[in-house]
Coordinates of C-alpha atoms and ligand atoms in Angstrom, one line a residue:
M110 CA -0.8 -23.8 16.6
G111 CA -2.7 -25.1 13.0
K112 CA -0.4 -24.9 9.5
L113 CA -1.0 -24.1 6.1
I114 CA 0.3 -26.3 3.6
I115 CA 0.8 -24.6 0.3
E116 CA 2.4 -25.8 -2.6
G117 CA 3.5 -22.5 -4.7
G118 CA 4.0 -21.8 -8.6
K119 CA -0.3 -22.0 -9.1
K120 CA -1.6 -18.7 -10.9
I121 CA -4.1 -17.3 -8.6
S122 CA -7.0 -16.5 -10.9
G123 CA -10.7 -16.4 -10.5
E124 CA -13.1 -14.2 -8.7
I125 CA -13.5 -13.4 -4.9
C126 CA -16.2 -11.6 -2.8
V127 CA -14.0 -10.0 -0.3
Q128 CA -15.3 -10.0 3.4
G129 CA -16.2 -7.1 5.7
A130 CA -13.7 -5.4 7.7
K131 CA -12.1 -6.5 10.6
N132 CA -11.0 -3.1 11.8
A133 CA -14.4 -1.6 11.4
V134 CA -16.4 -4.6 12.6
L135 CA -14.4 -4.7 16.0
P136 CA -15.4 -0.9 17.0
I137 CA -18.9 -0.6 15.9
L138 CA -19.6 -3.9 17.8
A139 CA -18.2 -2.1 21.2
A140 CA -20.4 0.6 20.1
T141 CA -23.6 -1.7 20.3
V142 CA -23.7 -1.6 24.3
M143 CA -23.9 2.9 23.8
A144 CA -28.1 1.9 23.3
N145 CA -30.4 -0.3 25.4
D146 CA -31.5 -2.2 22.8
I147 CA -30.6 -4.3 19.7
S148 CA -28.3 -4.1 16.5
V149 CA -27.8 -6.1 13.5
L150 CA -24.2 -6.3 11.6
K151 CA -24.4 -7.3 8.2
N152 CA -21.2 -8.4 6.1
C153 CA -19.8 -9.6 9.6
P154 CA -16.9 -11.6 8.8
Y155 CA -15.9 -15.4 10.6
L156 CA -12.7 -13.9 12.4
R157 CA -11.3 -14.8 15.6
D158 CA -11.0 -11.7 16.7
V159 CA -14.6 -11.3 16.2
D160 CA -15.1 -13.9 17.9
K161 CA -13.3 -12.2 20.8
T162 CA -14.9 -9.4 20.7
D163 CA -18.7 -11.2 21.2
L164 CA -17.1 -12.9 23.5
V165 CA -16.7 -9.6 25.3
L166 CA -20.1 -8.2 24.6
E167 CA -21.2 -11.5 26.9
R168 CA -19.2 -10.4 29.2
L169 CA -20.7 -7.8 29.6
G170 CA -24.4 -8.8 29.7
C171 CA -25.3 -8.6 26.3
K172 CA -26.7 -11.4 24.0
V173 CA -24.7 -12.1 20.7
I174 CA -26.5 -14.2 18.3
R175 CA -24.6 -15.2 14.9
E176 CA -26.7 -15.8 12.1
N177 CA -24.3 -16.6 8.8
N178 CA -22.8 -12.6 8.5
T179 CA -25.0 -11.0 10.4
V180 CA -24.3 -10.6 14.1
T181 CA -27.6 -9.6 16.1
V182 CA -26.6 -8.0 19.5
D183 CA -29.2 -7.2 22.4
A184 CA -27.3 -4.4 24.4
S185 CA -30.4 -4.1 26.6
G186 CA -29.2 -6.8 29.2
M187 CA -25.7 -4.8 29.9
N188 CA -25.4 -5.6 33.6
D189 CA -21.1 -5.5 33.8
C190 CA -18.5 -2.4 32.5
V191 CA -15.4 -4.6 33.3
I192 CA -13.1 -6.1 30.9
C193 CA -10.8 -8.7 32.9
E194 CA -7.5 -9.2 31.7
D195 CA -7.7 -12.5 30.0
L196 CA -9.9 -10.9 27.5
M197 CA -7.8 -7.9 26.8
R198 CA -4.8 -10.1 26.6
E199 CA -6.2 -12.0 24.3
M200 CA -7.0 -9.2 22.1
R201 CA -5.6 -5.5 23.0
S202 CA -7.9 -3.9 20.4
S203 CA -10.9 -4.6 23.1
I204 CA -9.5 -0.9 24.6
V205 CA -12.1 0.5 21.7
F206 CA -15.1 -0.6 24.5
L207 CA -13.4 1.8 27.1
G208 CA -15.4 5.0 25.6
A209 CA -18.3 2.6 24.3
I210 CA -18.8 1.3 28.3
I211 CA -18.2 5.0 30.2
S212 CA -20.6 6.6 27.6
R213 CA -23.5 3.8 28.6
C214 CA -22.2 3.4 32.3
K215 CA -20.7 6.8 33.1
K216 CA -18.0 4.4 34.3
A217 CA -15.3 1.6 33.2
V218 CA -12.9 -0.9 34.4
V219 CA -10.5 -2.1 31.7
S220 CA -7.0 -4.0 32.4
M221 CA -4.3 -2.7 30.5
P222 CA -3.8 -4.0 26.9
G223 CA -0.5 -4.1 26.8
G224 CA 1.8 -4.4 24.0
C225 CA 1.8 -6.6 21.1
P226 CA 4.3 -8.2 18.2
I227 CA 4.6 -5.4 16.7
G228 CA 4.8 -2.9 18.9
L229 CA 4.3 -1.0 22.4
R230 CA 1.0 0.5 22.0
P231 CA 0.9 2.8 23.9
I232 CA -2.7 4.0 25.0
D233 CA -1.8 7.6 26.3
L234 CA -3.9 9.5 23.3
H235 CA -6.9 7.5 24.4
L236 CA -6.8 8.5 27.9
K237 CA -6.0 12.1 27.3
A238 CA -9.2 12.2 25.1
L239 CA -11.1 10.5 27.3
K240 CA -10.2 12.9 30.0
S241 CA -10.5 16.1 28.1
L242 CA -14.4 15.0 28.4
G243 CA -14.3 14.9 32.0
V244 CA -13.3 10.9 32.7
E245 CA -11.8 11.1 35.5
I246 CA -8.7 7.8 35.5
Q247 CA -6.8 6.0 37.7
E248 CA -4.3 3.8 36.6
E249 CA -3.4 1.0 39.3
H250 CA -2.4 -2.5 39.5
G251 CA -2.5 -3.2 36.0
Y252 CA -6.2 -1.7 35.7
I253 CA -7.5 1.4 33.8
K254 CA -10.3 2.6 36.0
C255 CA -12.7 5.0 34.6
K256 CA -15.4 7.4 36.1
A257 CA -17.3 10.5 35.1
E258 CA -19.9 12.2 37.1
E259 CA -21.2 13.6 33.6
L260 CA -19.4 13.7 30.4
C261 CA -18.9 17.1 28.8
G262 CA -18.3 17.8 25.3
G263 CA -14.7 19.7 24.9
N264 CA -12.0 20.0 22.3
I265 CA -9.5 16.7 21.5
H266 CA -6.4 17.6 19.9
L267 CA -4.7 14.3 18.9
D268 CA -1.0 14.3 18.4
F269 CA -0.6 11.6 16.2
P270 CA -4.1 10.7 13.9
S271 CA -4.2 7.4 16.2
V272 CA -7.3 5.1 15.1
G273 CA -8.2 4.1 18.3
A274 CA -7.6 7.3 20.1
T275 CA -10.0 8.7 17.6
E276 CA -12.3 6.0 18.0
N277 CA -12.3 5.9 21.6
A278 CA -12.5 9.8 21.6
M279 CA -15.8 9.0 19.1
L280 CA -17.4 6.7 21.4
A281 CA -17.8 8.7 24.3
A282 CA -18.5 12.1 22.8
V283 CA -21.7 11.3 20.7
C284 CA -23.4 11.1 24.3
A285 CA -21.6 14.2 26.1
K286 CA -23.5 17.6 27.1
G287 CA -22.3 20.1 24.1
T288 CA -20.3 20.0 21.4
T289 CA -17.0 17.8 20.9
T290 CA -14.3 18.6 18.0
I291 CA -11.7 15.9 17.8
S292 CA -8.6 17.5 15.6
N293 CA -5.8 15.9 13.8
A294 CA -8.4 12.8 13.8
A295 CA -7.5 9.9 12.4
R296 CA -8.9 9.5 9.0
E297 CA -8.9 5.9 8.1
P298 CA -12.0 4.3 6.1
E299 CA -12.9 2.4 9.1
I300 CA -13.1 5.7 11.1
V301 CA -15.7 6.9 8.4
D302 CA -17.6 3.6 9.0
L303 CA -17.9 3.7 12.9
G304 CA -19.1 6.9 12.2
R305 CA -21.8 6.2 9.6
F306 CA -22.6 3.7 11.9
L307 CA -23.0 5.9 15.1
N308 CA -25.7 8.3 13.4
C309 CA -27.2 5.1 12.5
M310 CA -28.5 4.8 16.1
G311 CA -29.1 8.5 16.8
A312 CA -25.6 10.2 17.2
K313 CA -24.6 13.8 15.7
V314 CA -20.9 12.8 13.7
C315 CA -20.2 15.0 11.0
G316 CA -16.9 15.3 9.9
M317 CA -15.6 11.7 10.1
G318 CA -12.7 11.1 6.9
S319 CA -11.1 14.5 7.5
S320 CA -8.8 15.4 10.0
V321 CA -11.6 17.8 12.6
I322 CA -14.4 15.9 13.8
S323 CA -16.8 17.5 14.9
I324 CA -19.5 16.0 17.3
E325 CA -22.9 17.5 18.9
G326 CA -23.4 15.6 21.9
V327 CA -27.1 13.7 22.2
E328 CA -29.2 12.3 25.0
K329 CA -29.6 8.8 24.6
L330 CA -28.6 6.0 21.5
H331 CA -30.9 3.2 19.7
G332 CA -30.1 0.1 18.0
A333 CA -29.5 0.5 14.8
E334 CA -29.1 -2.2 11.3
Y335 CA -26.1 -1.7 9.2
T336 CA -23.4 -3.2 6.3
I337 CA -19.8 -3.6 7.9
M338 CA -17.5 -1.7 4.9
P339 CA -15.5 -4.3 2.8
D340 CA -11.9 -5.4 3.9
R341 CA -9.2 -3.1 2.1
I342 CA -6.1 -4.9 3.7
V343 CA -7.8 -8.4 2.9
A344 CA -9.0 -7.0 -0.5
A345 CA -5.2 -5.6 -1.2
T346 CA -3.6 -8.8 0.2
Y347 CA -5.6 -11.0 -2.3
L348 CA -4.3 -8.6 -5.7
A349 CA -0.7 -9.2 -4.4
A350 CA -1.2 -13.0 -4.2
S351 CA -2.8 -13.1 -7.9
A352 CA 0.0 -10.7 -8.3
V353 CA 3.0 -12.5 -7.3
T354 CA 1.7 -15.9 -9.3
G355 CA 0.7 -13.8 -12.8
G356 CA -3.3 -14.4 -12.6
E357 CA -6.4 -12.9 -13.3
I358 CA -8.5 -11.9 -10.3
C359 CA -11.6 -10.0 -10.4
L360 CA -12.8 -8.9 -6.6
K361 CA -16.4 -8.1 -6.1
Q362 CA -17.8 -5.8 -2.9
V363 CA -14.8 -4.1 -2.6
R364 CA -14.2 0.0 -2.2
P365 CA -11.4 1.2 -4.6
K366 CA -11.8 4.3 -3.7
D367 CA -10.3 3.5 0.5
M368 CA -7.3 1.8 -1.5
G369 CA -5.8 4.5 -3.9
A370 CA -2.6 4.0 -2.2
M371 CA -2.4 0.4 -2.2
L372 CA -3.6 0.4 -6.0
H373 CA -0.8 3.1 -7.1
V374 CA 1.8 0.5 -6.0
L375 CA 0.4 -2.4 -7.6
A376 CA -0.3 -0.4 -11.2
D377 CA 3.6 0.9 -10.6
M378 CA 4.8 -3.0 -10.3
G379 CA 3.4 -3.2 -13.6
A380 CA -0.5 -4.5 -12.6
V381 CA -3.2 -3.7 -15.0
L382 CA -6.3 -3.2 -13.3
K383 CA -9.4 -2.4 -14.8
I384 CA -11.8 -0.7 -11.7
E385 CA -15.1 -0.3 -11.4
K386 CA -17.3 1.1 -8.5
N387 CA -17.7 -2.0 -6.3
S388 CA -14.9 -4.0 -8.3
I389 CA -11.9 -4.4 -9.1
V390 CA -10.2 -6.7 -12.4
Q391 CA -6.6 -7.0 -11.9
Q392 CA -4.4 -8.6 -14.4
A393 CA -0.7 -9.5 -13.2
P394 CA 2.4 -9.0 -15.6
R395 CA 4.7 -11.8 -15.8
R396 CA 7.4 -10.8 -13.7
L397 CA 6.6 -7.5 -11.2
N398 CA 8.7 -4.6 -11.4
S399 CA 9.9 -3.3 -7.7
V400 CA 8.9 -0.5 -6.3
H401 CA 11.1 2.9 -5.5
T402 CA 10.3 3.5 -2.1
I403 CA 7.0 2.7 -0.1
R404 CA 6.9 4.6 3.2
T405 CA 4.0 3.4 5.7
M406 CA 1.4 6.4 6.7
P407 CA -1.6 7.1 8.4
Y408 CA -4.5 7.4 5.9
P409 CA -4.7 8.6 2.9
G410 CA -1.2 7.4 2.9
F411 CA -0.4 4.1 2.3
P412 CA -1.7 1.4 4.8
T413 CA 1.3 -0.2 7.5
D414 CA -1.3 -3.6 7.1
I415 CA -0.7 -4.1 4.0
Q416 CA 3.6 -3.7 4.1
S417 CA 4.4 -6.9 4.8
P418 CA 2.4 -8.7 2.0
F419 CA 3.7 -6.3 -0.6
M420 CA 7.2 -6.7 0.8
A421 CA 6.5 -10.3 -0.4
M422 CA 5.4 -9.3 -3.3
A423 CA 8.8 -6.9 -3.7
A424 CA 10.5 -10.2 -2.7
V425 CA 10.6 -11.3 -6.6
A426 CA 10.0 -8.4 -8.2
E427 CA 12.6 -6.8 -11.0
G428 CA 15.0 -5.0 -9.0
T429 CA 14.8 -3.3 -5.7
S430 CA 12.6 -1.9 -3.2
V431 CA 12.8 -0.2 0.2
F432 CA 10.1 -0.6 2.5
V433 CA 9.9 2.6 5.7
E434 CA 7.7 1.5 8.5
N435 CA 6.6 4.7 9.9
I436 CA 3.9 3.4 12.1
F437 CA 5.0 0.6 14.4
E438 CA 8.2 -0.1 15.9
N439 CA 8.5 -4.1 15.2
R440 CA 7.0 -4.4 11.8
F441 CA 9.6 -6.7 9.9
Q442 CA 9.4 -9.9 11.9
H443 CA 8.5 -11.9 8.2
V444 CA 11.7 -10.2 6.9
D445 CA 13.4 -13.2 8.4
E446 CA 10.7 -15.9 7.8
L447 CA 11.0 -14.5 4.0
A448 CA 15.1 -15.0 4.3
R449 CA 14.4 -18.8 4.6
M450 CA 12.9 -19.2 1.8
G451 CA 15.4 -17.2 -0.1
A452 CA 14.8 -13.7 0.0
D453 CA 17.2 -10.9 -0.3
I454 CA 16.1 -8.2 2.3
K455 CA 18.6 -6.2 4.7
V456 CA 16.9 -4.6 7.6
V457 CA 18.2 -0.9 8.5
G458 CA 16.5 0.3 11.4
R459 CA 12.4 1.5 10.1
S460 CA 13.7 0.3 6.5
A461 CA 14.0 -3.0 4.5
V462 CA 15.8 -2.7 1.2
V463 CA 14.6 -5.8 -1.0
R464 CA 16.1 -6.6 -3.9
G465 CA 14.5 -8.9 -6.2
V466 CA 15.4 -12.1 -6.4
K467 CA 13.7 -14.7 -9.6
K468 CA 12.0 -17.7 -7.4
L469 CA 11.5 -18.0 -3.7
Q470 CA 11.9 -21.5 -2.1
G471 CA 9.3 -23.5 -0.5
S472 CA 10.0 -24.4 3.4
N473 CA 9.0 -24.4 7.0
V474 CA 8.2 -20.6 8.3
V475 CA 6.4 -19.6 10.8
A476 CA 3.7 -16.6 11.8
R477 CA 4.5 -14.3 14.2
E478 CA 1.7 -11.8 13.7
L479 CA -1.5 -11.4 11.2
R480 CA -0.1 -9.5 8.7
G481 CA 2.9 -11.2 8.4
G482 CA 1.7 -14.8 7.9
A483 CA 0.0 -13.1 5.3
A484 CA 2.9 -12.1 3.9
L485 CA 4.1 -15.3 4.1
V486 CA 1.1 -17.1 2.5
V487 CA 1.7 -14.2 -0.6
A488 CA 5.6 -16.2 -0.7
A489 CA 4.7 -19.5 -0.6
L490 CA 2.5 -18.8 -3.4
C491 CA 4.9 -17.9 -5.5
A492 CA 7.5 -20.1 -4.4
Q493 CA 9.2 -23.3 -5.7
G494 CA 8.1 -26.2 -4.1
V495 CA 6.0 -26.5 -0.5
T496 CA 5.9 -24.6 2.2
T497 CA 4.5 -25.4 5.7
I498 CA 3.0 -21.9 7.5
T499 CA 2.7 -22.3 11.4
G500 CA 1.0 -20.3 13.1
T501 CA -2.6 -20.3 11.4
D502 CA -4.2 -18.5 14.7
F503 CA -2.7 -15.0 14.1
I504 CA -3.8 -15.1 10.0
D505 CA -7.2 -16.6 11.1
R506 CA -7.6 -13.4 13.0
G507 CA -7.9 -11.1 10.0
Y508 CA -8.5 -13.2 7.4
E509 CA -11.7 -15.1 7.0
S510 CA -11.2 -18.7 5.5
I511 CA -8.0 -18.1 4.0
E512 CA -7.3 -20.8 2.1
K513 CA -10.9 -21.7 1.0
Y514 CA -10.9 -18.1 -1.0
L515 CA -7.5 -18.7 -2.6
S516 CA -7.9 -22.7 -3.6
E517 CA -11.3 -21.6 -5.0
C518 CA -8.6 -19.0 -7.4
G519 CA -6.6 -22.2 -8.0
A520 CA -4.1 -22.0 -5.3
K521 CA -3.0 -25.8 -4.1
I522 CA -3.3 -24.9 -0.2
R523 CA -4.6 -27.0 3.2
R524 CA -4.7 -26.4 6.5
E525 CA -3.8 -29.0 9.3
Ligands
LIG1038 C1 -5.7 0.5 14.1 O1 -4.9 -0.6 15.4 C2 -5.6 -0.8 13.3 N1 -6.5 -1.9 14.7 C3 -4.1 -1.9 13.3 O2 -4.6 -2.6 12.6 C4 -3.7 -0.4 12.1 O3 -2.3 -0.9 12.0 C5 -3.4 0.5 13.1 O4 -4.5 1.4 13.1 C6 -3.1 1.4 12.1 O5 -4.0 2.1 10.9 C7 -7.4 -1.8 14.5 O6 -8.6 -1.2 14.2 C8 -8.5 -3.2 15.7 P1 -3.3 3.6 16.3 P2 -4.2 1.0 16.6 O7 -3.5 4.1 17.2 O8 -5.8 1.9 16.7 C9 1.1 5.5 18.6 C10 -3.8 -4.9 12.1 O9 -2.8 -5.7 10.9 N2 -0.2 5.4 19.5 O10 -3.2 4.3 14.9 O11 -4.0 0.5 17.7 C11 1.2 3.6 17.8 O12 2.2 3.1 19.2 C12 -4.0 -4.2 12.3 O13 -5.5 -4.9 11.6 C13 0.8 6.5 20.4 O14 1.8 6.7 20.5 O15 -3.3 1.9 15.8 C14 1.5 4.1 16.5 O16 2.7 3.9 16.7 C15 -2.8 -4.1 13.2 N3 -0.6 6.8 21.7 C16 0.2 4.8 16.2 O17 0.2 5.4 17.2 C17 -1.7 6.0 21.5 O18 -2.3 7.1 22.3 C18 -0.5 4.0 15.3 O19 -1.7 3.1 16.5 C19 -1.9 5.2 20.3 C20 -1.3 5.4 19.2

């Protein structure tokens, strides 16, 4: 596992063009298999998860070419409908290929995705949605075997607005016979991006971004050219990195309208934000204020993915903040590591009580999952002394060249 070595105390100031969104590009890459054609995706970030998804596409028989931030997928040669265990264990979010492969091949076999560091990650809602469209599903020997004589539109109600289940339902419904309604659908901006891409492929998806998505099935789809949306979680992580060091930062190629809940918290903590359509300028206060209570919720509520980087900010704020993690059952693994740096955090069930301290101390810490790793970077940037973060593979899953972007904004950070 690689290491990041950070000497804290430098202001993070400057300008960053924010990368494309990991959680938009993954389902959109999966969707490219649904057309016997070529698709061109722009603004694709360089991430481990994107590399792994490219590998899945190649294992399915597709040709994938990357030129800088553009990925071209030729799905005309697709010759398989199986995603094996090693790939699913590598990246459980490959489950979103299920709907796409069934759409194209009327059958699919994927290994059970299993859990991950932040929770059990069940897929019951995915499978229930697919069954509503006429998919027959067999779960045996750790594999999920799906087949559908014919995909028929239907009414899908999600007991929870699951992002992945909404995506799988959309992917399986776009070429089903008849109309599909997905109620209690996830409303995340990444769902909107997927719907827009599908419509560029010739699908008829409407209502994405609302709780009710309607899809009129079409005969077939064609390839499309599409630019991936900016990553709102990475953008907010850089705002936190600058805010916690008293810096002034300008983010370009962002969509502030996707980031409302996060920007309100930053303002509540004392950051001064100047918001334009595609940019954010943030001036941090000398010391951040605590925030009364943060509850993670489905969009448009406060995103679970930014809970840990924002907790790193609260760890040195004036006063006490409370974080309630309502989405995943094990998303406080960064707390022990922040405590090693001198943070005063008490976890009780799904809540974490954070009493701000004046200064964190640099130390050796371990990233145990993607966003918890990002939280350790935020903490290290404002800590006194040097911090070594082990587990950069986790961070690289979601943050493109994190040390490059941060060092260009004044951080003393290097990778080993
Ligand atoms: C997506 O995961 C994101 N991943 C996650 O980002 C994000 O945290 C999450 O949505 C919530 O916004 C990608 O898009 C690749 P869910 P997903 O289905 O689809 C329960 C990151 O750091 N659930 O909305 O797996 C589940 O247990 C990652 O970038 C069921 O019970 O999230 C969880 O408690 C982490 N049954 C809740 O729903 C199901 O069938 C939310 O899960 C599916 C989900």
